[in-house]
mmCIF file with all atom_site columns, C-alpha atoms in Angstrom:
data_model
loop_
_atom_site.group_PDB
_atom_site.id
_atom_site.type_symbol
_atom_site.label_atom_id
_atom_site.label_alt_id
_atom_site.label_comp_id
_atom_site.label_asym_id
_atom_site.label_entity_id
_atom_site.label_seq_id
_atom_site.pdbx_PDB_ins_code
_atom_site.Cartn_x
_atom_site.Cartn_y
_atom_site.Cartn_z
_atom_site.occupancy
_atom_site.B_iso_or_equiv
_atom_site.pdbx_formal_charge
_atom_site.auth_seq_id
_atom_site.auth_comp_id
_atom_site.auth_asym_id
_atom_site.auth_atom_id
_atom_site.pdbx_PDB_model_num
ATOM 1   C CA . MET N 1 1   ? 8.056  -59.111 -123.043 1.00 0.00 ? 1   MET N CA 1
ATOM 2   C CA . LYS N 1 2   ? 11.742 -59.141 -123.864 1.00 0.00 ? 2   LYS N CA 1
ATOM 3   C CA . ILE N 1 3   ? 12.903 -58.638 -127.428 1.00 0.00 ? 3   ILE N CA 1
ATOM 4   C CA . LEU N 1 4   ? 16.512 -58.731 -128.535 1.00 0.00 ? 4   LEU N CA 1
ATOM 5   C CA . ALA N 1 5   ? 17.715 -56.899 -131.634 1.00 0.00 ? 5   ALA N CA 1
ATOM 6   C CA . VAL N 1 6   ? 20.760 -58.776 -132.866 1.00 0.00 ? 6   VAL N CA 1
ATOM 7   C CA . CYS N 1 7   ? 23.581 -58.012 -135.292 1.00 0.00 ? 7   CYS N CA 1
ATOM 8   C CA . GLY N 1 8   ? 27.183 -59.061 -135.837 1.00 0.00 ? 8   GLY N CA 1
ATOM 9   C CA . ASN N 1 9   ? 28.818 -56.937 -133.189 1.00 0.00 ? 9   ASN N CA 1
ATOM 10  C CA . GLY N 1 10  ? 25.785 -55.672 -131.325 1.00 0.00 ? 10  GLY N CA 1
ATOM 11  C CA . LEU N 1 11  ? 26.460 -51.998 -131.904 1.00 0.00 ? 11  LEU N CA 1
ATOM 12  C CA . GLY N 1 12  ? 25.361 -50.235 -135.041 1.00 0.00 ? 12  GLY N CA 1
ATOM 13  C CA . THR N 1 13  ? 22.746 -52.184 -136.915 1.00 0.00 ? 13  THR N CA 1
ATOM 14  C CA . SER N 1 14  ? 21.084 -53.780 -133.907 1.00 0.00 ? 14  SER N CA 1
ATOM 15  C CA . PHE N 1 15  ? 21.169 -50.529 -131.986 1.00 0.00 ? 15  PHE N CA 1
ATOM 16  C CA . MET N 1 16  ? 19.429 -48.673 -134.762 1.00 0.00 ? 16  MET N CA 1
ATOM 17  C CA . LEU N 1 17  ? 16.914 -51.492 -135.108 1.00 0.00 ? 17  LEU N CA 1
ATOM 18  C CA . SER N 1 18  ? 16.198 -51.508 -131.363 1.00 0.00 ? 18  SER N CA 1
ATOM 19  C CA . LEU N 1 19  ? 15.353 -47.783 -131.472 1.00 0.00 ? 19  LEU N CA 1
ATOM 20  C CA . ASN N 1 20  ? 12.771 -48.452 -134.162 1.00 0.00 ? 20  ASN N CA 1
ATOM 21  C CA . VAL N 1 21  ? 11.430 -51.638 -132.547 1.00 0.00 ? 21  VAL N CA 1
ATOM 22  C CA . ASN N 1 22  ? 10.805 -49.737 -129.306 1.00 0.00 ? 22  ASN N CA 1
ATOM 23  C CA . LYS N 1 23  ? 8.978  -47.054 -131.293 1.00 0.00 ? 23  LYS N CA 1
ATOM 24  C CA . ALA N 1 24  ? 6.897  -49.731 -133.015 1.00 0.00 ? 24  ALA N CA 1
ATOM 25  C CA . LEU N 1 25  ? 6.072  -51.522 -129.750 1.00 0.00 ? 25  LEU N CA 1
ATOM 26  C CA . LYS N 1 26  ? 4.799  -48.275 -128.307 1.00 0.00 ? 26  LYS N CA 1
ATOM 27  C CA . GLU N 1 27  ? 2.627  -47.532 -131.327 1.00 0.00 ? 27  GLU N CA 1
ATOM 28  C CA . LEU N 1 28  ? 1.204  -51.061 -131.270 1.00 0.00 ? 28  LEU N CA 1
ATOM 29  C CA . ASN N 1 29  ? 0.597  -50.875 -127.524 1.00 0.00 ? 29  ASN N CA 1
ATOM 30  C CA . ILE N 1 30  ? 2.653  -53.983 -126.923 1.00 0.00 ? 30  ILE N CA 1
ATOM 31  C CA . ASP N 1 31  ? 4.161  -54.126 -123.460 1.00 0.00 ? 31  ASP N CA 1
ATOM 32  C CA . GLY N 1 32  ? 7.773  -54.921 -124.186 1.00 0.00 ? 32  GLY N CA 1
ATOM 33  C CA . ASP N 1 33  ? 11.321 -53.701 -124.276 1.00 0.00 ? 33  ASP N CA 1
ATOM 34  C CA . CYS N 1 34  ? 13.908 -54.167 -126.996 1.00 0.00 ? 34  CYS N CA 1
ATOM 35  C CA . LYS N 1 35  ? 17.626 -54.255 -126.255 1.00 0.00 ? 35  LYS N CA 1
ATOM 36  C CA . ASN N 1 36  ? 20.474 -54.810 -128.669 1.00 0.00 ? 36  ASN N CA 1
ATOM 37  C CA . MET N 1 37  ? 23.162 -57.482 -128.549 1.00 0.00 ? 37  MET N CA 1
ATOM 38  C CA . ASP N 1 38  ? 25.882 -59.146 -130.612 1.00 0.00 ? 38  ASP N CA 1
ATOM 39  C CA . LEU N 1 39  ? 25.271 -62.499 -132.258 1.00 0.00 ? 39  LEU N CA 1
ATOM 40  C CA . ALA N 1 40  ? 27.635 -64.548 -130.064 1.00 0.00 ? 40  ALA N CA 1
ATOM 41  C CA . SER N 1 41  ? 26.097 -63.278 -126.797 1.00 0.00 ? 41  SER N CA 1
ATOM 42  C CA . ALA N 1 42  ? 22.541 -63.541 -128.121 1.00 0.00 ? 42  ALA N CA 1
ATOM 43  C CA . LYS N 1 43  ? 22.977 -67.271 -128.704 1.00 0.00 ? 43  LYS N CA 1
ATOM 44  C CA . THR N 1 44  ? 22.930 -67.891 -124.957 1.00 0.00 ? 44  THR N CA 1
ATOM 45  C CA . GLU N 1 45  ? 20.666 -64.992 -123.952 1.00 0.00 ? 45  GLU N CA 1
ATOM 46  C CA . GLN N 1 46  ? 17.030 -65.733 -123.166 1.00 0.00 ? 46  GLN N CA 1
ATOM 47  C CA . ALA N 1 47  ? 14.392 -63.562 -124.820 1.00 0.00 ? 47  ALA N CA 1
ATOM 48  C CA . ASP N 1 48  ? 10.810 -63.894 -125.971 1.00 0.00 ? 48  ASP N CA 1
ATOM 49  C CA . TYR N 1 49  ? 11.713 -62.830 -129.490 1.00 0.00 ? 49  TYR N CA 1
ATOM 50  C CA . TYR N 1 50  ? 14.875 -62.129 -131.468 1.00 0.00 ? 50  TYR N CA 1
ATOM 51  C CA . ILE N 1 51  ? 14.805 -59.642 -134.315 1.00 0.00 ? 51  ILE N CA 1
ATOM 52  C CA . GLY N 1 52  ? 17.358 -58.797 -137.016 1.00 0.00 ? 52  GLY N CA 1
ATOM 53  C CA . SER N 1 53  ? 18.410 -59.129 -140.643 1.00 0.00 ? 53  SER N CA 1
ATOM 54  C CA . PRO N 1 54  ? 17.675 -62.490 -142.347 1.00 0.00 ? 54  PRO N CA 1
ATOM 55  C CA . GLU N 1 55  ? 21.305 -63.674 -142.428 1.00 0.00 ? 55  GLU N CA 1
ATOM 56  C CA . ILE N 1 56  ? 21.782 -62.959 -138.722 1.00 0.00 ? 56  ILE N CA 1
ATOM 57  C CA . MET N 1 57  ? 18.492 -64.655 -137.793 1.00 0.00 ? 57  MET N CA 1
ATOM 58  C CA . ASP N 1 58  ? 19.536 -67.734 -139.798 1.00 0.00 ? 58  ASP N CA 1
ATOM 59  C CA . GLN N 1 59  ? 22.771 -67.951 -137.801 1.00 0.00 ? 59  GLN N CA 1
ATOM 60  C CA . LEU N 1 60  ? 20.953 -67.458 -134.495 1.00 0.00 ? 60  LEU N CA 1
ATOM 61  C CA . ASN N 1 61  ? 18.084 -69.842 -134.991 1.00 0.00 ? 61  ASN N CA 1
ATOM 62  C CA . ASP N 1 62  ? 18.601 -73.125 -133.163 1.00 0.00 ? 62  ASP N CA 1
ATOM 63  C CA . GLY N 1 63  ? 15.057 -74.326 -133.776 1.00 0.00 ? 63  GLY N CA 1
ATOM 64  C CA . LYS N 1 64  ? 13.863 -73.151 -130.363 1.00 0.00 ? 64  LYS N CA 1
ATOM 65  C CA . LYS N 1 65  ? 14.244 -69.395 -130.618 1.00 0.00 ? 65  LYS N CA 1
ATOM 66  C CA . LYS N 1 66  ? 11.438 -67.250 -131.981 1.00 0.00 ? 66  LYS N CA 1
ATOM 67  C CA . THR N 1 67  ? 13.087 -65.099 -134.635 1.00 0.00 ? 67  THR N CA 1
ATOM 68  C CA . ILE N 1 68  ? 11.704 -62.170 -136.609 1.00 0.00 ? 68  ILE N CA 1
ATOM 69  C CA . ARG N 1 69  ? 13.399 -61.214 -139.884 1.00 0.00 ? 69  ARG N CA 1
ATOM 70  C CA . VAL N 1 70  ? 13.555 -57.588 -140.968 1.00 0.00 ? 70  VAL N CA 1
ATOM 71  C CA . VAL N 1 71  ? 14.995 -56.367 -144.282 1.00 0.00 ? 71  VAL N CA 1
ATOM 72  C CA . ASN N 1 72  ? 14.607 -52.619 -143.806 1.00 0.00 ? 72  ASN N CA 1
ATOM 73  C CA . MET N 1 73  ? 15.784 -51.568 -140.337 1.00 0.00 ? 73  MET N CA 1
ATOM 74  C CA . VAL N 1 74  ? 14.522 -47.996 -140.615 1.00 0.00 ? 74  VAL N CA 1
ATOM 75  C CA . ASN N 1 75  ? 11.071 -48.675 -142.033 1.00 0.00 ? 75  ASN N CA 1
ATOM 76  C CA . LEU N 1 76  ? 8.694  -48.409 -139.102 1.00 0.00 ? 76  LEU N CA 1
ATOM 77  C CA . ASN N 1 77  ? 5.804  -49.910 -141.070 1.00 0.00 ? 77  ASN N CA 1
ATOM 78  C CA . GLU N 1 78  ? 7.761  -53.019 -141.998 1.00 0.00 ? 78  GLU N CA 1
ATOM 79  C CA . ILE N 1 79  ? 8.846  -53.451 -138.381 1.00 0.00 ? 79  ILE N CA 1
ATOM 80  C CA . LYS N 1 80  ? 5.294  -52.955 -137.123 1.00 0.00 ? 80  LYS N CA 1
ATOM 81  C CA . ASP N 1 81  ? 3.957  -55.490 -139.624 1.00 0.00 ? 81  ASP N CA 1
ATOM 82  C CA . ALA N 1 82  ? 6.618  -58.005 -138.600 1.00 0.00 ? 82  ALA N CA 1
ATOM 83  C CA . LEU N 1 83  ? 5.863  -57.520 -134.910 1.00 0.00 ? 83  LEU N CA 1
ATOM 84  C CA . LYS N 1 84  ? 2.126  -57.777 -135.528 1.00 0.00 ? 84  LYS N CA 1
ATOM 85  C CA . ALA N 1 85  ? 2.494  -60.981 -137.536 1.00 0.00 ? 85  ALA N CA 1
ATOM 86  C CA . HIS N 1 86  ? 4.726  -62.678 -134.955 1.00 0.00 ? 86  HIS N CA 1
ATOM 87  C CA . ILE N 1 87  ? 3.519  -61.342 -131.629 1.00 0.00 ? 87  ILE N CA 1
ATOM 88  C CA . LEU N 1 88  ? -0.109 -60.305 -131.989 1.00 0.00 ? 88  LEU N CA 1
ATOM 89  C CA . GLU N 1 89  ? -1.155 -62.958 -134.495 1.00 0.00 ? 89  GLU N CA 1
ATOM 90  C CA . GLY N 1 90  ? 1.624  -65.464 -133.792 1.00 0.00 ? 90  GLY N CA 1
ATOM 91  C CA . MET D 2 1   ? 21.463 -32.853 -137.316 1.00 0.00 ? 1   MET D CA 1
ATOM 92  C CA . PHE D 2 2   ? 23.153 -35.709 -139.075 1.00 0.00 ? 2   PHE D CA 1
ATOM 93  C CA . LEU D 2 3   ? 23.676 -33.746 -142.290 1.00 0.00 ? 3   LEU D CA 1
ATOM 94  C CA . SER D 2 4   ? 25.648 -31.043 -140.516 1.00 0.00 ? 4   SER D CA 1
ATOM 95  C CA . ARG D 2 5   ? 28.174 -33.725 -139.522 1.00 0.00 ? 5   ARG D CA 1
ATOM 96  C CA . LEU D 2 6   ? 28.535 -34.772 -143.151 1.00 0.00 ? 6   LEU D CA 1
ATOM 97  C CA . THR D 2 7   ? 30.707 -31.948 -144.376 1.00 0.00 ? 7   THR D CA 1
ATOM 98  C CA . LYS D 2 8   ? 31.949 -31.809 -147.939 1.00 0.00 ? 8   LYS D CA 1
ATOM 99  C CA . GLU D 2 9   ? 35.258 -33.602 -147.394 1.00 0.00 ? 9   GLU D CA 1
ATOM 100 C CA . LEU D 2 10  ? 33.426 -36.577 -145.858 1.00 0.00 ? 10  LEU D CA 1
ATOM 101 C CA . VAL D 2 11  ? 31.214 -37.283 -148.861 1.00 0.00 ? 11  VAL D CA 1
ATOM 102 C CA . GLN D 2 12  ? 32.414 -38.947 -152.072 1.00 0.00 ? 12  GLN D CA 1
ATOM 103 C CA . PHE D 2 13  ? 30.621 -39.737 -155.320 1.00 0.00 ? 13  PHE D CA 1
ATOM 104 C CA . GLU D 2 14  ? 31.681 -42.533 -157.689 1.00 0.00 ? 14  GLU D CA 1
ATOM 105 C CA . GLU D 2 15  ? 30.237 -44.112 -160.830 1.00 0.00 ? 15  GLU D CA 1
ATOM 106 C CA . LYS D 2 16  ? 31.278 -47.695 -160.176 1.00 0.00 ? 16  LYS D CA 1
ATOM 107 C CA . ILE D 2 17  ? 33.260 -49.695 -157.609 1.00 0.00 ? 17  ILE D CA 1
ATOM 108 C CA . ASP D 2 18  ? 34.281 -53.275 -158.351 1.00 0.00 ? 18  ASP D CA 1
ATOM 109 C CA . SER D 2 19  ? 33.787 -54.866 -154.934 1.00 0.00 ? 19  SER D CA 1
ATOM 110 C CA . TRP D 2 20  ? 32.160 -54.184 -151.591 1.00 0.00 ? 20  TRP D CA 1
ATOM 111 C CA . GLU D 2 21  ? 35.581 -54.440 -149.931 1.00 0.00 ? 21  GLU D CA 1
ATOM 112 C CA . GLN D 2 22  ? 36.897 -51.624 -152.126 1.00 0.00 ? 22  GLN D CA 1
ATOM 113 C CA . ALA D 2 23  ? 33.771 -49.619 -151.439 1.00 0.00 ? 23  ALA D CA 1
ATOM 114 C CA . ILE D 2 24  ? 34.303 -49.866 -147.676 1.00 0.00 ? 24  ILE D CA 1
ATOM 115 C CA . GLU D 2 25  ? 37.982 -48.964 -148.055 1.00 0.00 ? 25  GLU D CA 1
ATOM 116 C CA . LEU D 2 26  ? 37.261 -45.950 -150.234 1.00 0.00 ? 26  LEU D CA 1
ATOM 117 C CA . ALA D 2 27  ? 34.353 -44.814 -148.064 1.00 0.00 ? 27  ALA D CA 1
ATOM 118 C CA . SER D 2 28  ? 36.648 -44.927 -145.011 1.00 0.00 ? 28  SER D CA 1
ATOM 119 C CA . ASN D 2 29  ? 39.397 -42.731 -146.472 1.00 0.00 ? 29  ASN D CA 1
ATOM 120 C CA . PRO D 2 30  ? 38.086 -39.379 -145.204 1.00 0.00 ? 30  PRO D CA 1
ATOM 121 C CA . LEU D 2 31  ? 37.882 -40.758 -141.656 1.00 0.00 ? 31  LEU D CA 1
ATOM 122 C CA . LEU D 2 32  ? 41.424 -42.137 -141.906 1.00 0.00 ? 32  LEU D CA 1
ATOM 123 C CA . GLU D 2 33  ? 42.660 -38.784 -143.190 1.00 0.00 ? 33  GLU D CA 1
ATOM 124 C CA . ASN D 2 34  ? 41.054 -36.742 -140.427 1.00 0.00 ? 34  ASN D CA 1
ATOM 125 C CA . GLY D 2 35  ? 42.243 -39.141 -137.753 1.00 0.00 ? 35  GLY D CA 1
ATOM 126 C CA . SER D 2 36  ? 38.839 -40.478 -136.665 1.00 0.00 ? 36  SER D CA 1
ATOM 127 C CA . ILE D 2 37  ? 39.817 -44.087 -137.290 1.00 0.00 ? 37  ILE D CA 1
ATOM 128 C CA . LYS D 2 38  ? 42.917 -46.244 -137.712 1.00 0.00 ? 38  LYS D CA 1
ATOM 129 C CA . GLU D 2 39  ? 43.623 -48.683 -140.541 1.00 0.00 ? 39  GLU D CA 1
ATOM 130 C CA . SER D 2 40  ? 42.716 -51.552 -138.192 1.00 0.00 ? 40  SER D CA 1
ATOM 131 C CA . TYR D 2 41  ? 39.121 -50.289 -138.067 1.00 0.00 ? 41  TYR D CA 1
ATOM 132 C CA . VAL D 2 42  ? 38.769 -50.601 -141.841 1.00 0.00 ? 42  VAL D CA 1
ATOM 133 C CA . LYS D 2 43  ? 40.019 -54.188 -141.719 1.00 0.00 ? 43  LYS D CA 1
ATOM 134 C CA . ALA D 2 44  ? 37.616 -54.971 -138.858 1.00 0.00 ? 44  ALA D CA 1
ATOM 135 C CA . MET D 2 45  ? 34.610 -53.629 -140.801 1.00 0.00 ? 45  MET D CA 1
ATOM 136 C CA . ILE D 2 46  ? 35.479 -55.894 -143.745 1.00 0.00 ? 46  ILE D CA 1
ATOM 137 C CA . GLU D 2 47  ? 36.067 -58.887 -141.453 1.00 0.00 ? 47  GLU D CA 1
ATOM 138 C CA . ASN D 2 48  ? 32.646 -58.336 -139.864 1.00 0.00 ? 48  ASN D CA 1
ATOM 139 C CA . VAL D 2 49  ? 30.906 -58.741 -143.184 1.00 0.00 ? 49  VAL D CA 1
ATOM 140 C CA . LYS D 2 50  ? 32.998 -61.818 -144.013 1.00 0.00 ? 50  LYS D CA 1
ATOM 141 C CA . ASN D 2 51  ? 32.113 -63.376 -140.657 1.00 0.00 ? 51  ASN D CA 1
ATOM 142 C CA . PHE D 2 52  ? 28.449 -62.489 -140.349 1.00 0.00 ? 52  PHE D CA 1
ATOM 143 C CA . GLY D 2 53  ? 27.252 -61.716 -143.870 1.00 0.00 ? 53  GLY D CA 1
ATOM 144 C CA . PRO D 2 54  ? 26.080 -58.351 -145.203 1.00 0.00 ? 54  PRO D CA 1
ATOM 145 C CA . TYR D 2 55  ? 23.888 -57.477 -142.223 1.00 0.00 ? 55  TYR D CA 1
ATOM 146 C CA . ILE D 2 56  ? 25.307 -53.951 -142.510 1.00 0.00 ? 56  ILE D CA 1
ATOM 147 C CA . VAL D 2 57  ? 22.859 -53.430 -145.384 1.00 0.00 ? 57  VAL D CA 1
ATOM 148 C CA . LEU D 2 58  ? 20.297 -51.608 -143.253 1.00 0.00 ? 58  LEU D CA 1
ATOM 149 C CA . MET D 2 59  ? 17.746 -51.277 -145.988 1.00 0.00 ? 59  MET D CA 1
ATOM 150 C CA . PRO D 2 60  ? 17.657 -51.696 -149.754 1.00 0.00 ? 60  PRO D CA 1
ATOM 151 C CA . GLN D 2 61  ? 20.479 -49.587 -151.302 1.00 0.00 ? 61  GLN D CA 1
ATOM 152 C CA . VAL D 2 62  ? 22.078 -48.551 -148.016 1.00 0.00 ? 62  VAL D CA 1
ATOM 153 C CA . ALA D 2 63  ? 24.981 -50.139 -146.146 1.00 0.00 ? 63  ALA D CA 1
ATOM 154 C CA . MET D 2 64  ? 26.368 -48.867 -142.861 1.00 0.00 ? 64  MET D CA 1
ATOM 155 C CA . PRO D 2 65  ? 29.816 -50.429 -142.399 1.00 0.00 ? 65  PRO D CA 1
ATOM 156 C CA . HIS D 2 66  ? 31.002 -50.310 -138.798 1.00 0.00 ? 66  HIS D CA 1
ATOM 157 C CA . ALA D 2 67  ? 33.009 -52.250 -136.227 1.00 0.00 ? 67  ALA D CA 1
ATOM 158 C CA . ARG D 2 68  ? 33.646 -51.975 -132.498 1.00 0.00 ? 68  ARG D CA 1
ATOM 159 C CA . PRO D 2 69  ? 35.157 -48.869 -130.853 1.00 0.00 ? 69  PRO D CA 1
ATOM 160 C CA . GLU D 2 70  ? 38.180 -50.902 -129.711 1.00 0.00 ? 70  GLU D CA 1
ATOM 161 C CA . ASP D 2 71  ? 38.876 -51.938 -133.304 1.00 0.00 ? 71  ASP D CA 1
ATOM 162 C CA . GLY D 2 72  ? 40.428 -48.527 -133.892 1.00 0.00 ? 72  GLY D CA 1
ATOM 163 C CA . VAL D 2 73  ? 38.164 -45.522 -133.357 1.00 0.00 ? 73  VAL D CA 1
ATOM 164 C CA . GLU D 2 74  ? 39.935 -42.336 -132.252 1.00 0.00 ? 74  GLU D CA 1
ATOM 165 C CA . LYS D 2 75  ? 36.885 -40.085 -132.362 1.00 0.00 ? 75  LYS D CA 1
ATOM 166 C CA . THR D 2 76  ? 33.257 -40.424 -133.396 1.00 0.00 ? 76  THR D CA 1
ATOM 167 C CA . GLY D 2 77  ? 32.615 -39.707 -137.045 1.00 0.00 ? 77  GLY D CA 1
ATOM 168 C CA . ILE D 2 78  ? 30.765 -40.649 -140.200 1.00 0.00 ? 78  ILE D CA 1
ATOM 169 C CA . SER D 2 79  ? 31.603 -40.571 -143.884 1.00 0.00 ? 79  SER D CA 1
ATOM 170 C CA . LEU D 2 80  ? 29.603 -41.346 -146.982 1.00 0.00 ? 80  LEU D CA 1
ATOM 171 C CA . LEU D 2 81  ? 30.307 -42.901 -150.361 1.00 0.00 ? 81  LEU D CA 1
ATOM 172 C CA . VAL D 2 82  ? 27.648 -42.709 -153.055 1.00 0.00 ? 82  VAL D CA 1
ATOM 173 C CA . VAL D 2 83  ? 28.088 -45.206 -155.919 1.00 0.00 ? 83  VAL D CA 1
ATOM 174 C CA . LYS D 2 84  ? 25.802 -44.839 -158.936 1.00 0.00 ? 84  LYS D CA 1
ATOM 175 C CA . GLU D 2 85  ? 26.031 -48.467 -159.964 1.00 0.00 ? 85  GLU D CA 1
ATOM 176 C CA . LYS D 2 86  ? 25.016 -50.842 -157.195 1.00 0.00 ? 86  LYS D CA 1
ATOM 177 C CA . VAL D 2 87  ? 27.817 -52.708 -155.428 1.00 0.00 ? 87  VAL D CA 1
ATOM 178 C CA . LEU D 2 88  ? 27.116 -56.398 -154.926 1.00 0.00 ? 88  LEU D CA 1
ATOM 179 C CA . PHE D 2 89  ? 27.664 -58.425 -151.791 1.00 0.00 ? 89  PHE D CA 1
ATOM 180 C CA . GLU D 2 90  ? 28.123 -62.173 -151.883 1.00 0.00 ? 90  GLU D CA 1
ATOM 181 C CA . THR D 2 91  ? 24.455 -62.844 -151.195 1.00 0.00 ? 91  THR D CA 1
ATOM 182 C CA . ASP D 2 92  ? 21.566 -61.259 -153.032 1.00 0.00 ? 92  ASP D CA 1
ATOM 183 C CA . LYS D 2 93  ? 22.168 -57.958 -151.257 1.00 0.00 ? 93  LYS D CA 1
ATOM 184 C CA . SER D 2 94  ? 23.627 -54.821 -152.793 1.00 0.00 ? 94  SER D CA 1
ATOM 185 C CA . ALA D 2 95  ? 24.126 -51.180 -151.894 1.00 0.00 ? 95  ALA D CA 1
ATOM 186 C CA . ASN D 2 96  ? 24.639 -47.788 -153.520 1.00 0.00 ? 96  ASN D CA 1
ATOM 187 C CA . LEU D 2 97  ? 25.311 -45.848 -150.332 1.00 0.00 ? 97  LEU D CA 1
ATOM 188 C CA . PHE D 2 98  ? 28.103 -46.713 -147.912 1.00 0.00 ? 98  PHE D CA 1
ATOM 189 C CA . LEU D 2 99  ? 27.754 -44.788 -144.691 1.00 0.00 ? 99  LEU D CA 1
ATOM 190 C CA . VAL D 2 100 ? 30.769 -45.544 -142.512 1.00 0.00 ? 100 VAL D CA 1
ATOM 191 C CA . LEU D 2 101 ? 30.054 -45.255 -138.820 1.00 0.00 ? 101 LEU D CA 1
ATOM 192 C CA . ALA D 2 102 ? 32.832 -44.856 -136.269 1.00 0.00 ? 102 ALA D CA 1
ATOM 193 C CA . ALA D 2 103 ? 31.673 -44.562 -132.675 1.00 0.00 ? 103 ALA D CA 1
ATOM 194 C CA . GLU D 2 104 ? 33.992 -43.840 -129.769 1.00 0.00 ? 104 GLU D CA 1
ATOM 195 C CA . ASP D 2 105 ? 31.927 -45.918 -127.388 1.00 0.00 ? 105 ASP D CA 1
ATOM 196 C CA . ALA D 2 106 ? 28.840 -48.033 -127.486 1.00 0.00 ? 106 ALA D CA 1
ATOM 197 C CA . THR D 2 107 ? 26.524 -45.654 -125.653 1.00 0.00 ? 107 THR D CA 1
ATOM 198 C CA . ASN D 2 108 ? 27.155 -42.109 -126.810 1.00 0.00 ? 108 ASN D CA 1
ATOM 199 C CA . HIS D 2 109 ? 26.304 -42.696 -130.452 1.00 0.00 ? 109 HIS D CA 1
ATOM 200 C CA . LEU D 2 110 ? 22.601 -43.043 -129.696 1.00 0.00 ? 110 LEU D CA 1
ATOM 201 C CA . THR D 2 111 ? 21.792 -39.573 -130.969 1.00 0.00 ? 111 THR D CA 1
ATOM 202 C CA . LEU D 2 112 ? 23.843 -40.068 -134.107 1.00 0.00 ? 112 LEU D CA 1
ATOM 203 C CA . LEU D 2 113 ? 22.155 -43.377 -134.935 1.00 0.00 ? 113 LEU D CA 1
ATOM 204 C CA . GLN D 2 114 ? 18.742 -41.896 -134.297 1.00 0.00 ? 114 GLN D CA 1
ATOM 205 C CA . GLU D 2 115 ? 19.543 -39.064 -136.692 1.00 0.00 ? 115 GLU D CA 1
ATOM 206 C CA . ILE D 2 116 ? 20.812 -41.454 -139.359 1.00 0.00 ? 116 ILE D CA 1
ATOM 207 C CA . SER D 2 117 ? 17.723 -43.607 -138.938 1.00 0.00 ? 117 SER D CA 1
ATOM 208 C CA . ASP D 2 118 ? 15.433 -40.593 -139.264 1.00 0.00 ? 118 ASP D CA 1
ATOM 209 C CA . PHE D 2 119 ? 17.241 -39.427 -142.400 1.00 0.00 ? 119 PHE D CA 1
ATOM 210 C CA . LEU D 2 120 ? 17.207 -42.840 -144.083 1.00 0.00 ? 120 LEU D CA 1
ATOM 211 C CA . SER D 2 121 ? 13.573 -43.501 -143.261 1.00 0.00 ? 121 SER D CA 1
ATOM 212 C CA . ILE D 2 122 ? 12.633 -40.770 -145.745 1.00 0.00 ? 122 ILE D CA 1
ATOM 213 C CA . GLU D 2 123 ? 12.999 -42.522 -149.091 1.00 0.00 ? 123 GLU D CA 1
ATOM 214 C CA . GLU D 2 124 ? 13.306 -39.285 -151.079 1.00 0.00 ? 124 GLU D CA 1
ATOM 215 C CA . ASN D 2 125 ? 16.535 -38.493 -149.249 1.00 0.00 ? 125 ASN D CA 1
ATOM 216 C CA . ILE D 2 126 ? 18.106 -41.600 -150.711 1.00 0.00 ? 126 ILE D CA 1
ATOM 217 C CA . GLU D 2 127 ? 16.889 -40.724 -154.189 1.00 0.00 ? 127 GLU D CA 1
ATOM 218 C CA . THR D 2 128 ? 18.290 -37.227 -153.769 1.00 0.00 ? 128 THR D CA 1
ATOM 219 C CA . LEU D 2 129 ? 21.698 -38.614 -152.855 1.00 0.00 ? 129 LEU D CA 1
ATOM 220 C CA . LEU D 2 130 ? 21.730 -41.055 -155.743 1.00 0.00 ? 130 LEU D CA 1
ATOM 221 C CA . ASN D 2 131 ? 20.701 -38.405 -158.254 1.00 0.00 ? 131 ASN D CA 1
ATOM 222 C CA . ALA D 2 132 ? 23.429 -36.006 -157.205 1.00 0.00 ? 132 ALA D CA 1
ATOM 223 C CA . THR D 2 133 ? 26.891 -36.088 -158.755 1.00 0.00 ? 133 THR D CA 1
ATOM 224 C CA . ASN D 2 134 ? 28.565 -33.872 -156.203 1.00 0.00 ? 134 ASN D CA 1
ATOM 225 C CA . TYR D 2 135 ? 28.090 -32.483 -152.732 1.00 0.00 ? 135 TYR D CA 1
ATOM 226 C CA . GLU D 2 136 ? 26.735 -29.069 -153.740 1.00 0.00 ? 136 GLU D CA 1
ATOM 227 C CA . GLU D 2 137 ? 24.146 -30.663 -155.967 1.00 0.00 ? 137 GLU D CA 1
ATOM 228 C CA . PHE D 2 138 ? 23.046 -32.946 -153.173 1.00 0.00 ? 138 PHE D CA 1
ATOM 229 C CA . LEU D 2 139 ? 22.632 -30.086 -150.694 1.00 0.00 ? 139 LEU D CA 1
ATOM 230 C CA . ASN D 2 140 ? 20.813 -27.932 -153.225 1.00 0.00 ? 140 ASN D CA 1
ATOM 231 C CA . ASN D 2 141 ? 18.423 -30.756 -154.087 1.00 0.00 ? 141 ASN D CA 1
ATOM 232 C CA . LEU D 2 142 ? 17.661 -31.383 -150.442 1.00 0.00 ? 142 LEU D CA 1
ATOM 233 C CA . ARG D 2 143 ? 17.050 -27.706 -149.788 1.00 0.00 ? 143 ARG D CA 1
ATOM 234 C CA . GLY D 2 144 ? 14.980 -27.378 -152.924 1.00 0.00 ? 144 GLY D CA 1
ATOM 235 C CA . LYS D 2 145 ? 12.321 -29.744 -151.716 1.00 0.00 ? 145 LYS D CA 1
#
C-alpha cells in the first residue's frame, strides 16, 4: 500500500508526518510505505491514500483521491486512529 | 538532541505579536543574524502560508515555518519564538510557538525533524515552554521534571 504525506512544499511538515505515519503503520501491522511530497506533484501522483493537514487535503481532493486529514502531525494516537478509520474500517 | 541546538540566542519570548507574518519575521531574526538564512527565505516562508494556508501549524499551538533549501538556506538551523498570547492565522488556526526550520537540503534534516517530532509529541514540553518567560526558566523547568 502506498501512502503519500503531502504539504505545501513537500519538505518539513509532510516529512515529519511521514515519519510518524510509518511508525503508525508498523504498530498497526499494516503493510504499507509512506513517502512525502509537495502539493503540486501530489496532484498527479498515484497513491492508495493521501494524508496531511485539512487545508492541504481540501486543495488536493479531486473527488477521486482517498484523503486522510490529520490535525496533530506528531500525535501517534491521532494518526493511528485516522489510519484505522480509513484503511482498516474504510 | 534537538534542545542542544536551541541555544539561548536562538530562543525568544514575547507577550503578544500582532500578526503571523510578524511572528515569522521575528522568529527568523536569530537565523538571519547568524547567517543560517537569507532574507529571501523569510519571504518564502510567508509566501508558503499565503499560497497553501497555515499547514505549518503542526499541532495545536505549534507552527513550524519553513521553505525550500533553495529559497535561501546557508546552513541548517532552527530558532524558536514563544508568544504568550496566541497568534491567529486567517483560518481557525493559531499558534503560540513558532519554530523556524532551515534545512540545507531535503534529505539530511531527517534526524532534526525526528528530534523535533519527539520533543513536540510530549505535551508537557509545550506547557513548559509556554509557562517560561525566559530561556533559563525554560531549561530549569525542563530539568526539574
